[in-house]
Every structure is written in C-alpha cells, then in structure tokens.
XYZ file of C-alpha atoms in Angstrom:
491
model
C -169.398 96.435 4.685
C -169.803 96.466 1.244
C -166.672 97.040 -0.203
C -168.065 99.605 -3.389
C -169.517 101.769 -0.064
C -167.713 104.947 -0.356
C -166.604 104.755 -4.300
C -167.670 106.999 -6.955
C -164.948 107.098 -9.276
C -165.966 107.820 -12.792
C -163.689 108.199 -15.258
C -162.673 111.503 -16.026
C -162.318 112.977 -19.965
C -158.701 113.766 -19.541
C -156.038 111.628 -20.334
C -154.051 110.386 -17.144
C -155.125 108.835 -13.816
C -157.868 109.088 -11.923
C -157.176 112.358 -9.381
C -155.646 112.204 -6.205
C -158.621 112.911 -3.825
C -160.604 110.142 -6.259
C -157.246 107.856 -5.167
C -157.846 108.200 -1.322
C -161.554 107.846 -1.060
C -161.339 104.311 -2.922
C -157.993 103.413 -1.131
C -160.128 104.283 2.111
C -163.073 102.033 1.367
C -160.769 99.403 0.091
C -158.775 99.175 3.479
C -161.866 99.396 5.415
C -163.006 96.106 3.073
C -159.485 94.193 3.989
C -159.521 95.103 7.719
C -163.295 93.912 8.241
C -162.233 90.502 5.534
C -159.447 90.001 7.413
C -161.323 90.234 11.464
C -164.217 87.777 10.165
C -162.452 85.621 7.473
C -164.397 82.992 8.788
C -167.452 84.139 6.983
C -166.936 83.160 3.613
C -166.814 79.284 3.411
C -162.874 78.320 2.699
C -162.769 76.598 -0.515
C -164.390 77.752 -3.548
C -167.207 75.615 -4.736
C -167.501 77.083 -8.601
C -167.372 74.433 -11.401
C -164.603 74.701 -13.871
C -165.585 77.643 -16.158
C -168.215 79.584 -13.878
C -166.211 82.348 -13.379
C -165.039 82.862 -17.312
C -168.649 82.487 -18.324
C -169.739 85.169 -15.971
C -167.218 87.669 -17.513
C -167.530 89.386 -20.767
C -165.738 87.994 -23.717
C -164.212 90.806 -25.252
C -162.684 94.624 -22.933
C -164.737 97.737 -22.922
C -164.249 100.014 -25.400
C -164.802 102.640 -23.000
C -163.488 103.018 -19.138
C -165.520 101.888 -16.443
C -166.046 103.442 -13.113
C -163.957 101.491 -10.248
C -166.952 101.371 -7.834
C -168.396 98.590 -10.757
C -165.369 96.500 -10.844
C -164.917 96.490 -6.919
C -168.830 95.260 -7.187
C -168.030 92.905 -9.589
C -164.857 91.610 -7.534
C -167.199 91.062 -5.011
C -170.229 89.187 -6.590
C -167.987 87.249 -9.189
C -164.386 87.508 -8.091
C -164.714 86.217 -4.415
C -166.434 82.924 -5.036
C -163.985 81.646 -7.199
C -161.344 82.455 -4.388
C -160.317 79.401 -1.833
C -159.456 81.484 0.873
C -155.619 80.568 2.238
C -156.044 83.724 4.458
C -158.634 81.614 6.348
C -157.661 80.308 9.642
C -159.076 76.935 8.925
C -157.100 76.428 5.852
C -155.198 73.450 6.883
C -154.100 72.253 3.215
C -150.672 72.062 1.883
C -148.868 74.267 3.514
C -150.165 77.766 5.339
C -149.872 81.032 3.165
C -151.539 83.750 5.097
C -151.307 87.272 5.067
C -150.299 89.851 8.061
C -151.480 93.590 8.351
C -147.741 94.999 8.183
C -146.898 92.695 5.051
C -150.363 94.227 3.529
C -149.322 97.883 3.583
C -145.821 96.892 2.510
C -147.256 95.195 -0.818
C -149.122 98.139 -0.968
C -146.272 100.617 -0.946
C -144.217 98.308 -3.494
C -146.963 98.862 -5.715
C -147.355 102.481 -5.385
C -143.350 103.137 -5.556
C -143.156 100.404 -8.397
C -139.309 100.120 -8.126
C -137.112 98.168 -10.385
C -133.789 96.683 -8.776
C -132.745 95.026 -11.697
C -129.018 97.153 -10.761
C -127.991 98.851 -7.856
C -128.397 102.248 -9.648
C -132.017 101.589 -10.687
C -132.992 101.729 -6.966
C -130.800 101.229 -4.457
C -133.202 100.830 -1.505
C -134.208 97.360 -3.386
C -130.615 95.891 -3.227
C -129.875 97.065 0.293
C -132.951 96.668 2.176
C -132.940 92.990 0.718
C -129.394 92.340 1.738
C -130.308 93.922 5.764
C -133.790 92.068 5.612
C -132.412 88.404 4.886
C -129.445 89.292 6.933
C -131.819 89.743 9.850
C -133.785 86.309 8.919
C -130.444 84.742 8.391
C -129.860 85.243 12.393
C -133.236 85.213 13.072
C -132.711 80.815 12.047
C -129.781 80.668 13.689
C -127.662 80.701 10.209
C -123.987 81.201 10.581
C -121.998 84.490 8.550
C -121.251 83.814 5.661
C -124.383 83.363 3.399
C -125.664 85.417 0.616
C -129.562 85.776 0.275
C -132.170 86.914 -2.702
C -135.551 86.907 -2.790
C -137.382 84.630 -5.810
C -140.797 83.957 -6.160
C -141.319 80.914 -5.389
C -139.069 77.436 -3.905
C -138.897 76.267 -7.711
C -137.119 79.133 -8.570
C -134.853 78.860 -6.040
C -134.005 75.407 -6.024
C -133.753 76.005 -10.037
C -131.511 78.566 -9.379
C -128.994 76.308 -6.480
C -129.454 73.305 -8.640
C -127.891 76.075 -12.140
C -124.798 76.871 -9.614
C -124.123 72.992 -9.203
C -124.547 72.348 -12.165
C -121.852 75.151 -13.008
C -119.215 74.422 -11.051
C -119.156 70.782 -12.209
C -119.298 71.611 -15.856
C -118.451 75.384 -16.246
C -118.016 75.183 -19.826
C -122.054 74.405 -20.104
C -122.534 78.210 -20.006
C -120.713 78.557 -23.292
C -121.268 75.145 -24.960
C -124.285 73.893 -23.868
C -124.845 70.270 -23.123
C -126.527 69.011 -26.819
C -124.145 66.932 -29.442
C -121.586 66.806 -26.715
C -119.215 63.056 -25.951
C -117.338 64.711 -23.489
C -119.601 65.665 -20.885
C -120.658 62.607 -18.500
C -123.921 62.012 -17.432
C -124.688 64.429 -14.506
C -126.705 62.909 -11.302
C -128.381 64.703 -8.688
C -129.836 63.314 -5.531
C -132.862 63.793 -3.426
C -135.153 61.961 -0.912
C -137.966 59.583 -2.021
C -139.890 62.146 -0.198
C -138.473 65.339 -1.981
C -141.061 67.801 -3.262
C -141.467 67.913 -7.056
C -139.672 71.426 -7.568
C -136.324 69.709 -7.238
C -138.046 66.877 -10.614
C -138.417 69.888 -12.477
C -135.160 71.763 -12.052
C -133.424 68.871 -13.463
C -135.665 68.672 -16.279
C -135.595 72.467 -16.958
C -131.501 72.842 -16.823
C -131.085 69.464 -19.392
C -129.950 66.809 -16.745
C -132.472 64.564 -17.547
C -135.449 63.052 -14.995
C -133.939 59.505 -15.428
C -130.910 61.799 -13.632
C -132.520 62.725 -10.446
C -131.976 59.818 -8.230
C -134.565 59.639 -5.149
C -132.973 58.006 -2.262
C -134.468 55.392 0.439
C -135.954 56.781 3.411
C -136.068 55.596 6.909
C -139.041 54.684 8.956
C -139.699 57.836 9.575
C -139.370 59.209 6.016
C -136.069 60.929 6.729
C -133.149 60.250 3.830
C -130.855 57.512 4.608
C -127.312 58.624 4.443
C -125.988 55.123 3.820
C -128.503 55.127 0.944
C -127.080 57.833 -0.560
C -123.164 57.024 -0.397
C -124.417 53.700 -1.989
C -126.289 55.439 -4.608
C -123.447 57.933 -5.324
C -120.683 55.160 -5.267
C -122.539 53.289 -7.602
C -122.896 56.495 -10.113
C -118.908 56.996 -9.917
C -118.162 53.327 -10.656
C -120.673 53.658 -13.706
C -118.824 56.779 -14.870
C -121.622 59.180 -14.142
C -120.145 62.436 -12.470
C -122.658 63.611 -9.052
C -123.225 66.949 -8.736
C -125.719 67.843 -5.983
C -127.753 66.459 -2.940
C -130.657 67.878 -1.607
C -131.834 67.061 1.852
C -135.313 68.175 3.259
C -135.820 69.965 6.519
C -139.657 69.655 6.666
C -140.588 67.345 3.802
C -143.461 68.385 2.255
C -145.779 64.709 2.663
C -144.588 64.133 6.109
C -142.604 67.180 7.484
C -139.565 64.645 8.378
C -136.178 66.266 9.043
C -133.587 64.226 6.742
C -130.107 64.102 8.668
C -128.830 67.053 7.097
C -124.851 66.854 8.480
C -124.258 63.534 8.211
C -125.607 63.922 4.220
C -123.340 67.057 3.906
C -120.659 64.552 5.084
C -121.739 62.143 2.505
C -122.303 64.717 -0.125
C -119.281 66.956 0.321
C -116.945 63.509 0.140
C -117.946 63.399 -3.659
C -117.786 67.032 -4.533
C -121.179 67.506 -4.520
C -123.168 70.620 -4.254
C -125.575 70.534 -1.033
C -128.622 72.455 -1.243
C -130.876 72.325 1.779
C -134.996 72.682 1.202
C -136.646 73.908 4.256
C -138.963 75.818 2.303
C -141.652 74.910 4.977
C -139.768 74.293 8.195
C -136.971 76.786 7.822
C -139.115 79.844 9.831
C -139.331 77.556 12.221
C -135.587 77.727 13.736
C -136.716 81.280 15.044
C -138.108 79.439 17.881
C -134.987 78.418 20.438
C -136.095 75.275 21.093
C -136.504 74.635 17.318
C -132.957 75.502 16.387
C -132.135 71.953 16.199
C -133.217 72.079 12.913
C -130.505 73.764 11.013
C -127.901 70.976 12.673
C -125.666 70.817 9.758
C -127.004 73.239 7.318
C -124.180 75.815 7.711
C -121.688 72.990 6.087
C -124.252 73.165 2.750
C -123.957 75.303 -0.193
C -127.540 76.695 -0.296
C -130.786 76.615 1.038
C -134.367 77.893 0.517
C -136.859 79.129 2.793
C -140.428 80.536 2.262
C -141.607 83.336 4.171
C -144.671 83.182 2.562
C -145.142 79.918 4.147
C -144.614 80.328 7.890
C -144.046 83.506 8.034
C -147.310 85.520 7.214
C -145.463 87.598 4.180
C -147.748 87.034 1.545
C -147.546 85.417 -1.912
C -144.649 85.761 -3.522
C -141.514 85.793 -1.156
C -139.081 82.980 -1.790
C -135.667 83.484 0.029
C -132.460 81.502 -1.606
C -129.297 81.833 0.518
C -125.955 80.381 -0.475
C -122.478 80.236 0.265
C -121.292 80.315 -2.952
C -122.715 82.957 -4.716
C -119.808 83.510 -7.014
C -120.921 80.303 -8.475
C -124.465 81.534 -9.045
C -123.034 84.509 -10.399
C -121.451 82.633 -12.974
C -124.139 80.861 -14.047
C -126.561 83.915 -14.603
C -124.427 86.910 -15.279
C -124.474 89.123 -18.239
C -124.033 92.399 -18.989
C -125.272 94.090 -22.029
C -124.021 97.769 -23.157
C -127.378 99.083 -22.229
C -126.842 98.132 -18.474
C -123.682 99.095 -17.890
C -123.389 101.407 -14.895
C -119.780 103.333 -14.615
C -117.948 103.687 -11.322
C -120.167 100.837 -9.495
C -118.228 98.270 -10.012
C -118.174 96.978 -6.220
C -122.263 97.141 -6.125
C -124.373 93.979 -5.703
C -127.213 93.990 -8.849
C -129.635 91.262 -8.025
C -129.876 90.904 -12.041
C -126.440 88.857 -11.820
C -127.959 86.190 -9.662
C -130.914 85.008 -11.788
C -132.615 84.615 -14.800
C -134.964 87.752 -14.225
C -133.416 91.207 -15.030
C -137.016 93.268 -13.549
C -137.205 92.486 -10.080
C -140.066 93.741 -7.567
C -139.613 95.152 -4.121
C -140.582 92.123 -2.596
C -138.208 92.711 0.410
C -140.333 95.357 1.722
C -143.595 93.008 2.699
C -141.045 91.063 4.428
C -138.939 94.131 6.251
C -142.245 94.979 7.358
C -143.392 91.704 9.052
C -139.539 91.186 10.792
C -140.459 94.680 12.486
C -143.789 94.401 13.270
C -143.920 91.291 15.144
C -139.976 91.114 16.071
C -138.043 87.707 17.264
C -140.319 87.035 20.383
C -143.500 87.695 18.874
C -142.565 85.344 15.305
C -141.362 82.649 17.851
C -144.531 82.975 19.831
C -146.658 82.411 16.926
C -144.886 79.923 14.983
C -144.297 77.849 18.404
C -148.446 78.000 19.482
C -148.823 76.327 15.994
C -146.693 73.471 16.648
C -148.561 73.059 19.788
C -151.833 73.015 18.338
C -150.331 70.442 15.957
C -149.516 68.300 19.218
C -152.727 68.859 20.405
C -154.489 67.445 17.637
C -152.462 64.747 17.113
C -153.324 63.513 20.811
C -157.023 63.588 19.248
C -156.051 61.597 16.409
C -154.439 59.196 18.809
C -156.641 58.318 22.029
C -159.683 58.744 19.462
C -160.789 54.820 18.576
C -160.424 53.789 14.715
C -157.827 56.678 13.985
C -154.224 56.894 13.767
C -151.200 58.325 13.122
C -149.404 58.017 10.212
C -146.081 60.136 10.946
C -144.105 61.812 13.571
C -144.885 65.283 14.233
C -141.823 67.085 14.637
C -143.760 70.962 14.276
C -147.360 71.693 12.678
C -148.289 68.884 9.865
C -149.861 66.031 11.113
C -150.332 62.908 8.921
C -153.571 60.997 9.972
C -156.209 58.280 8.526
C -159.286 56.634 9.574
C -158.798 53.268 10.155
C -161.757 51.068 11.406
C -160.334 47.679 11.876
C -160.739 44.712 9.321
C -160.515 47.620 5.898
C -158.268 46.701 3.076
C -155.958 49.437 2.011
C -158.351 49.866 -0.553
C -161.149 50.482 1.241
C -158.864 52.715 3.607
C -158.279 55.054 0.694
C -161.659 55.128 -0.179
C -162.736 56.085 3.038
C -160.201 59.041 3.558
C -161.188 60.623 0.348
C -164.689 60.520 1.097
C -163.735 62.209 4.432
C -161.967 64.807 3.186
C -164.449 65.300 0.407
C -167.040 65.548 2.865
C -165.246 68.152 5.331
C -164.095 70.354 1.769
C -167.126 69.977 0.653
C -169.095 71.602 4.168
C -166.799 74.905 3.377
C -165.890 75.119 6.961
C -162.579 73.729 6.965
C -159.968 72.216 3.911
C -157.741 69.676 3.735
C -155.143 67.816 1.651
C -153.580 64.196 1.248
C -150.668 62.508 0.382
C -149.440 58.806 0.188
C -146.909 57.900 2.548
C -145.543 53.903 1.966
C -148.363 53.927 -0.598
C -151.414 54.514 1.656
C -153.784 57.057 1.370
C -152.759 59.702 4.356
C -155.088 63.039 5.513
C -152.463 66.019 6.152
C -153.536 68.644 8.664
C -151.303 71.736 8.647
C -151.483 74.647 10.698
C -149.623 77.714 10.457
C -152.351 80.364 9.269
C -151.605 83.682 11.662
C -155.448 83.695 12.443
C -155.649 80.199 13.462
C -156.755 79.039 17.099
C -157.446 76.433 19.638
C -161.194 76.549 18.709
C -160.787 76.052 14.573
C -158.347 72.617 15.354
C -161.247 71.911 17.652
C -163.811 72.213 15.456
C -162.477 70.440 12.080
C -161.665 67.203 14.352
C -165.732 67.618 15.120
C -165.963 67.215 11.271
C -163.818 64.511 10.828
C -165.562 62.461 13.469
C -168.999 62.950 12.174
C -167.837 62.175 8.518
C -166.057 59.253 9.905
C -169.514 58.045 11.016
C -171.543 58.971 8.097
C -168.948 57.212 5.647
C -168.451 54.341 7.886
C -167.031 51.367 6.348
C-alpha cells in the first residue's frame, strides 16, 4: 500500500497538535505501511544507489513558512526519503554486522516516543531506572553472566567502551577528575591494550579521554586472529620497565574483521597481575551466549571489570541499544558524577540515577524496545534464532569451501564468514582487485550487500548473517551472485 492511503491531516488554525482522532487515522495507515515493509522487505533493492547530494538537492533549501499537511510529507518520505535508505532491516543485508528490527521492539520505540520520559534521576521517572535495572538483569542471565554486575544502556559500543575505558582510567589516576592531565610531571604515561584486531571504538576512547593514540598498544594475534596472552604480558612488562603505568586490556569476544574469540581468562590472568582494568567487547558475539551450546563464550568474562554488548546487533532491538555492564560501578560513578543544586532530590539518597554513570544527564527509555523483545520471543525462541544463524553461517561456508577457486579466510566460530575468490596463479594484487569488483558487482545488483576487511593484509569478503528475516533461500541466493560475478570478473 501506499503509505499516504488513509491520511488527510491538514493543519488545523488552532495552536496545539493535530487532534486525537487525526492522531489514530495516520498512526493506522502508518502501521499498516511498516507491517506490509516489514512482510516484503525484499522489494526494495538493499543498498541505496543515490549519488552523494541527490537527496539534499531534491529537498527545499529553506522550512515552510506555513504547516504542511502530514499526508505530503509521508508522500514525500516515500518518493525521496526511501531511496536514500540502505535497508539493514533487509534479510539479505549481510554487511558489517546485522541491525534489524522486531515487531515487539517497534511498538516499544513507539511507546517511548509517545510517553517521552526522562530518567536522568530516579524521581524524573522511575519506570526508566527500574525497568532498565530488571531488563539487563534478565539479559545478564540470559548470557550466562554471574551476580554481581551493574548494567546501563548507551547508544552505541563507543560510548560504552568510552565510558569502561573513563573508570580505568579513574581508578589509576583518581586525581584526573580534579586536575586534569595537561602541564602535569607527575602523572606517567598511561597505556592501554587491545588486539591487532580490536575495533576502532576502543582508538578513539583513548584519544577522546587524553591518553594519547601512540598509548593504545595493539597486541599480536594468533593464527586465528585471537590475542596472544604471552604477547600481552610482554607488551605490559616492557611498559613497567619503561616507567609507563598500564591501565586497561580489552579482549574481543567476536572481533569485528574475523569474529575470533581472544582467550579472555587467561588475559584477565595476565591483565589483573598488573592492576589493570579488563573490559570485555562482545558487542557482536555477546547475544550469542543465550544459546547453551554457545555459553563457552563468556569463559572468563566474569573475572573482568566490564563488558559491552549490543542488542541492536544480534538481538533484533533496533538502533540505538548499547548495554555496558560492570563490576565496578563505583568506579564509573566516580568518574561521571555530579550533582548540581538544581538536581538534588531529598530523601532518595539510596536511588540509582542513571545520570551518575555517564556523561549524558537526558536519557531515553531505551530499555523498553528491549523489555519488549526479552518477552516476546523469550530464552528458547532468542536461542532458536540466533543458533539457525550460525548454522546458515556453516552452511555457507561449506559453499565457500568444496566450491573450486574459493576459500576460506577464517574460522567460523558463529555467523561471519571471511571468504575470497582465489583462482590460482593471482598476485595478492590482483586478488584484491578481484574481490572488490565482486562485491561491487553483487552491491551494485541491489539484491544482496556486502562488506570487506583485510585480514594479514589481504583483501577478505565478510558475509554476516543475523537479520531476524533472514533464511536458507537469501544465503542461497547471494552465493548464486558471487559465482556468476566470479565468472564475469574472471582473472
């Protein structure tokens, strides 16, 4: 349908809102427009093919001076919105990492919006604080967590790793809060450790709380791209002897290239020996332990200090739901804190306020998309899901492998796999320019997307599933596309 069927919304003379009954018939026709998006997604082709600038130049330069009916805008979102949309809620989006959104998470956004609810404190609305403290208590078991850790929701993995990386950086300098760290002699050079393989949030957090890039020390990885703990006590022995003072390690469950599991407990080992802070990212990976037979993965975490998970990942909450849990939180407490006279709330002294544990003092409901989604599909039907993608990620890897000229460029522990054409007698060179031109050509046919990384320097395809809407026959048919771009390009 079209979605401006069943709007006629003018805008009325009086000052205010639009009315009620004017509120229902366009909420009607827009929920009829996400259901019937959402049943044939595969309609629309998935990546936008706009130029850069199509969609500003199709828009006027300067607002109306007067209001404009909604049925034109939802036409407009329609002819000129839409095509500059790549559409993640596709279920052959197979780039980066899956973001796709679930009916119950829908109608949860949509109630955030219409309650609008600040949790900045306690007081401001309490249902914010607690049902976020029950909903990532629930996840926490759901991944096989141990007591003890407190979660918030953030936006996004760089906030949360920013945030983990600020409660480090506190507890091995406290008086940072106060002082600062410019035109200081006494405060040694502070190093933080990652994996060669790390993803690029962790680069920035150093560079946002003043530690320096050169300080962010990327450790050797194994053959199979996991983080080698020898590595690191070599790296962090080396710091001490220099007179450098280490302050975290973060290990990767579910790199972001590769998906490779680092060896999370013997790096706590490694880590916790120094005094360092241990924060684990399994921003991707971490919905995964709902599975049983996918536990394995959070070997070790309980002995860290925090970790991050993305439900909007893996987890079909959509954008933005970032979860930070910690051990510690008096530490990120510490580091965020404050309390002006205008917030102070008598007689609630032993009340969490999510303000204390961040840099944002607004704070949207987020925890209600999520609530939603834990009810809705429950532990057996999450685990179902999240488990059928990891198979389909076995099953295409089996392509990949018995197919001649292909091969595999990684282990594939759950539902990224890392692939390249490889006709024999092609320099790496050539290799790279091959693989581009594949994945050009499959973008390009709006059918199916992909993305690429570099793993030991060559050009690598990355297939990842974990769309809610994705089946047997999409995983069929973008291996089809492959092939026959394989054979166009040729060598």
């Amino acid at each position: 349908m079209d979605i401006e069927q069943g709007f006629a919304m003018p805008l009325t003379a009086q000052t205010g809102d639009i009315s009620p009954e004017e509120f229902r018939a366009s909420a009607h026709a827009a929920v009829d427009w996400i259901a019937d998006y959402l049943e044939h997604p595969e309609r629309v082709p998935v990546k936008s093919r706009l130029q850069p600038g199509d969609i500003r130049r199709s828009l006027p330069a300067s607002p109306p001076a007067a209001g404009e009916p909604l049925d034109a805008m939802l036409r407009d979102f329609q002819q000129t919105i839409l095509p500059g949309i790549t559409h993640w809620n596709h279920p052959s989006f197979f780039a980066y990492f899956a973001n796709s959104s679930s009916y119950a998470a829908i109608i949860g956004e949509l109630l955030t919006a219409a309650v609008n609810a600040n949790g900045m404190l306690w007081v401001t609305s309490p249902a914010v604080t607690e049902l976020e403290q029950v909903t990532l208590d629930w996840l926490r078991q759901l991944m096989g967590l141990g007591d003890g850790w407190f979660g918030e929701i953030t936006d996004t993995a760089s906030v949360s790793t920013f945030y983990a990386l600020a409660a480090a950086r506190e507890v091995a300098q406290p008086d940072i809060r106060a002082r600062g760290m410019t035109g200081r002699v006494d405060v040694p050079v502070l190093r933080v450790y990652c994996s060669e393989h790390a993803h690029s949030s962790i680069d920035k957090a150093v560079i946002a709380l003043g530690l320096g890039l050169d300080n962010l020390v990327k450790i050797a990885a194994d053959e199979q791209f996991r983080m080698r703990p020898e590595a690191l006590e070599a790296a962090i022995a080396d710091d001490v002897a220099r007179g450098f003072r280490p302050i975290a390690v973060v290990p990767c469950v579910g790199t972001t290239s590769s998906s490779s599991i680092d060896p999370v407990a013997e790096i706590v080992r490694v880590a916790k020996g120094h005094g360092c802070w241990v924060h684990v990212d399994t921003a991707y990976a971490g919905p995964a332990a709902i599975v049983p037979e996918l536990r394995y993965l959070m070997d070790g975490v309980d002995g860290a200090d925090s970790l991050v998970v993305n439900p909007h990942k893996w987890l079909f909450t959509p954008m933005d739901c970032s979860v930070l849990y910690t051990k510690r939180p008096e530490a990120l407490r510490q580091a965020f804190a404050l309390l002006p006279e205008y917030l102070v709330t008598k007689g609630q002294d032993d009340v969490v306020n999510l303000m204390d544990y961040g840099i944002q003092l607004g704070r949207r409901f987020r925890s209600l998309k999520l609530w939603m989604v834990l009810r809705a599909f429950g532990a057996d039907g999450l685990a179902a899901r999240i488990r059928f993608h990891c198979e389909l990620a076995r099953e295409f890897a089996g392509m990949v492998h018995f197919q001649g000229g292909w091969e595999l460029m990684a282990p594939v522990p759950l539902s990224l796999v890392c692939f390249r054409y490889a006709p024999a007698g092609a320099s790496e060179d050539d290799l790279a320019r091959i693989n581009a031109t594949i994945m050009e050509h499959v973008n390009a046919s709006g059918t199916a997307y992909l993305s690429h990384t570099k793993l030991n320097g060559k050009y690598t395809l990355r297939l990842a599933i974990g769309n809610i809407r994705t089946g047997r026959e999409h995983v069929t048919a973008v291996w089809r596309e492959l092939c026959a771009a394989a054979q166009a390009v040729g060598t």
